[in-house]
PDB file of C-alpha atoms in Angstrom:
ATOM      1  CA  MET X   1       0.000   0.000   0.000  1.00  0.00           C
ATOM      2  CA  ALA X   2       2.865   2.371   0.773  1.00  0.00           C
ATOM      3  CA  SER X   3       4.408   1.942  -2.701  1.00  0.00           C
ATOM      4  CA  PHE X   4       1.020   2.711  -4.271  1.00  0.00           C
ATOM      5  CA  LEU X   5       0.792   5.948  -2.313  1.00  0.00           C
ATOM      6  CA  VAL X   6       4.349   6.911  -3.271  1.00  0.00           C
ATOM      7  CA  GLY X   7       3.525   6.305  -6.948  1.00  0.00           C
ATOM      8  CA  LEU X   8       0.280   8.258  -6.624  1.00  0.00           C
ATOM      9  CA  VAL X   9       2.017  11.242  -5.055  1.00  0.00           C
ATOM     10  CA  ALA X  10       4.876  11.108  -7.587  1.00  0.00           C
ATOM     11  CA  GLY X  11       2.431  10.910 -10.507  1.00  0.00           C
ATOM     12  CA  PHE X  12       0.399  13.824  -9.163  1.00  0.00           C
ATOM     13  CA  ALA X  13       3.514  15.940  -8.608  1.00  0.00           C
ATOM     14  CA  MET X  14       4.754  15.183 -12.128  1.00  0.00           C
ATOM     15  CA  SER X  15       1.352  16.041 -13.578  1.00  0.00           C
ATOM     16  CA  VAL X  16       1.258  19.375 -11.760  1.00  0.00           C
ATOM     17  CA  ALA X  17       4.814  20.123 -12.931  1.00  0.00           C
ATOM     18  CA  GLY X  18       3.828  19.388 -16.542  1.00  0.00           C
ATOM     19  CA  LEU X  19       6.090  16.335 -16.867  1.00  0.00           C
ATOM     20  CA  PRO X  20       5.064  13.193 -18.767  1.00  0.00           C
ATOM     21  CA  VAL X  21       3.393  10.892 -16.253  1.00  0.00           C
ATOM     22  CA  MET X  22       3.048   7.915 -18.611  1.00  0.00           C
ATOM     23  CA  THR X  23       6.772   7.245 -18.473  1.00  0.00           C
ATOM     24  CA  LEU X  24       6.549   6.909 -14.699  1.00  0.00           C
ATOM     25  CA  GLY X  25       3.772   4.375 -15.134  1.00  0.00           C
ATOM     26  CA  LEU X  26       5.778   2.438 -17.714  1.00  0.00           C
ATOM     27  CA  GLY X  27       8.830   2.474 -15.485  1.00  0.00           C
ATOM     28  CA  ILE X  28       6.890   1.101 -12.536  1.00  0.00           C
ATOM     29  CA  TYR X  29       4.745  -1.406 -14.420  1.00  0.00           C
ATOM     30  CA  LEU X  30       7.212  -2.861 -16.924  1.00  0.00           C
ATOM     31  CA  PRO X  31      10.576  -4.469 -16.226  1.00  0.00           C
ATOM     32  CA  PHE X  32      13.632  -2.471 -17.330  1.00  0.00           C
ATOM     33  CA  TYR X  33      14.430  -4.577 -20.375  1.00  0.00           C
ATOM     34  CA  LEU X  34      10.978  -3.780 -21.779  1.00  0.00           C
ATOM     35  CA  SER X  35      10.902  -0.089 -20.898  1.00  0.00           C
ATOM     36  CA  SER X  36      14.509   0.638 -21.856  1.00  0.00           C
ATOM     37  CA  GLY X  37      13.373   1.446 -25.403  1.00  0.00           C
ATOM     38  CA  ALA X  38      11.454   4.437 -24.061  1.00  0.00           C
ATOM     39  CA  VAL X  39      14.540   5.600 -22.153  1.00  0.00           C
ATOM     40  CA  PHE X  40      16.763   5.390 -25.241  1.00  0.00           C
ATOM     41  CA  GLY X  41      14.080   7.064 -27.333  1.00  0.00           C
ATOM     42  CA  ALA X  42      13.844   9.948 -24.872  1.00  0.00           C
ATOM     43  CA  LEU X  43      17.617  10.354 -24.870  1.00  0.00           C
ATOM     44  CA  ALA X  44      17.656  10.337 -28.684  1.00  0.00           C
ATOM     45  CA  ARG X  45      14.920  12.982 -28.752  1.00  0.00           C
ATOM     46  CA  LEU X  46      16.831  15.191 -26.330  1.00  0.00           C
ATOM     47  CA  ALA X  47      19.971  14.860 -28.444  1.00  0.00           C
ATOM     48  CA  PHE X  48      18.037  15.633 -31.623  1.00  0.00           C
ATOM     49  CA  GLU X  49      16.305  18.666 -30.134  1.00  0.00           C
ATOM     50  CA  HIS X  50      19.617  19.986 -28.920  1.00  0.00           C
ATOM     51  CA  ALA X  51      21.288  19.532 -32.313  1.00  0.00           C
ATOM     52  CA  HIS X  52      18.415  20.656 -34.573  1.00  0.00           C
ATOM     53  CA  LYS X  53      16.325  23.585 -33.429  1.00  0.00           C
ATOM     54  CA  GLY X  54      13.752  25.368 -35.546  1.00  0.00           C
ATOM     55  CA  GLU X  55      11.720  24.347 -38.569  1.00  0.00           C
ATOM     56  CA  ASP X  56      12.241  21.851 -41.354  1.00  0.00           C
ATOM     57  CA  PRO X  57      12.887  24.093 -44.373  1.00  0.00           C
ATOM     58  CA  ALA X  58      11.233  21.652 -46.782  1.00  0.00           C
ATOM     59  CA  THR X  59       7.869  21.440 -45.004  1.00  0.00           C
ATOM     60  CA  LYS X  60       7.870  24.542 -42.773  1.00  0.00           C
ATOM     61  CA  ALA X  61       6.726  22.245 -39.961  1.00  0.00           C
ATOM     62  CA  PRO X  62       8.533  21.859 -36.655  1.00  0.00           C
ATOM     63  CA  LYS X  63      11.230  19.205 -36.966  1.00  0.00           C
ATOM     64  CA  GLU X  64       9.885  17.664 -33.779  1.00  0.00           C
ATOM     65  CA  ALA X  65       6.682  16.572 -35.541  1.00  0.00           C
ATOM     66  CA  ARG X  66       8.599  14.605 -38.170  1.00  0.00           C
ATOM     67  CA  TRP X  67      10.808  12.864 -35.632  1.00  0.00           C
ATOM     68  CA  GLN X  68       7.899  12.064 -33.322  1.00  0.00           C
ATOM     69  CA  THR X  69       6.356  10.174 -36.228  1.00  0.00           C
ATOM     70  CA  VAL X  70       9.594   8.252 -36.747  1.00  0.00           C
ATOM     71  CA  ALA X  71       9.847   7.491 -33.019  1.00  0.00           C
ATOM     72  CA  SER X  72       6.235   6.294 -32.906  1.00  0.00           C
ATOM     73  CA  GLY X  73       6.898   3.996 -35.846  1.00  0.00           C
ATOM     74  CA  LEU X  74       9.974   2.559 -34.166  1.00  0.00           C
ATOM     75  CA  MET X  75       8.090   1.887 -30.932  1.00  0.00           C
ATOM     76  CA  GLY X  76       5.219   0.297 -32.869  1.00  0.00           C
ATOM     77  CA  GLY X  77       7.707  -1.851 -34.764  1.00  0.00           C
ATOM     78  CA  GLU X  78       9.344  -2.899 -31.506  1.00  0.00           C
ATOM     79  CA  SER X  79       5.939  -3.987 -30.210  1.00  0.00           C
ATOM     80  CA  LEU X  80       5.214  -6.005 -33.348  1.00  0.00           C
ATOM     81  CA  VAL X  81       8.591  -7.735 -33.145  1.00  0.00           C
ATOM     82  CA  GLY X  82       7.884  -8.578 -29.494  1.00  0.00           C
ATOM     83  CA  VAL X  83       4.582 -10.196 -30.478  1.00  0.00           C
ATOM     84  CA  MET X  84       6.294 -12.158 -33.264  1.00  0.00           C
ATOM     85  CA  VAL X  85       9.008 -13.364 -30.887  1.00  0.00           C
ATOM     86  CA  ALA X  86       6.337 -14.480 -28.423  1.00  0.00           C
ATOM     87  CA  LEU X  87       4.490 -16.372 -31.179  1.00  0.00           C
ATOM     88  CA  VAL X  88       7.699 -18.103 -32.299  1.00  0.00           C
ATOM     89  CA  ALA X  89       8.431 -19.072 -28.692  1.00  0.00           C
ATOM     90  CA  LEU X  90       4.899 -20.415 -28.312  1.00  0.00           C
ATOM     91  CA  ALA X  91       5.199 -22.398 -31.536  1.00  0.00           C
ATOM     92  CA  GLY X  92       8.484 -23.841 -30.289  1.00  0.00           C
ATOM     93  CA  MET X  93       6.834 -24.957 -27.035  1.00  0.00           C
ATOM     94  CA  VAL X  94       3.810 -26.461 -28.791  1.00  0.00           C
ATOM     95  CA  PHE X  95       5.503 -28.126 -31.756  1.00  0.00           C
ATOM     96  CA  GLY X  96       9.161 -28.447 -30.829  1.00  0.00           C
ATOM     97  CA  GLY X  97       9.140 -29.313 -27.204  1.00  0.00           C
TER      98      GLY X  97
END
């Protein structure tokens, strides 16, 4: 019960501060090897934002929007690969022993 209250207070404080609360939930709920992709993605985004500020001259859109699409695709692809790996493991247990 105490850990739930700590998470509740931390989530509320992050929400009030305008920080992304979902990453806290992922970090608590998922083991590190599953949530490490979000950590590396966040670090890559910080590095990209630091290196490339402003607009994309070709589209006049913020560069962030283009790279958020790429990051979303990578995370979706990671999820699909995880499902495929689980299906292969299941097939190996059912058919291969």
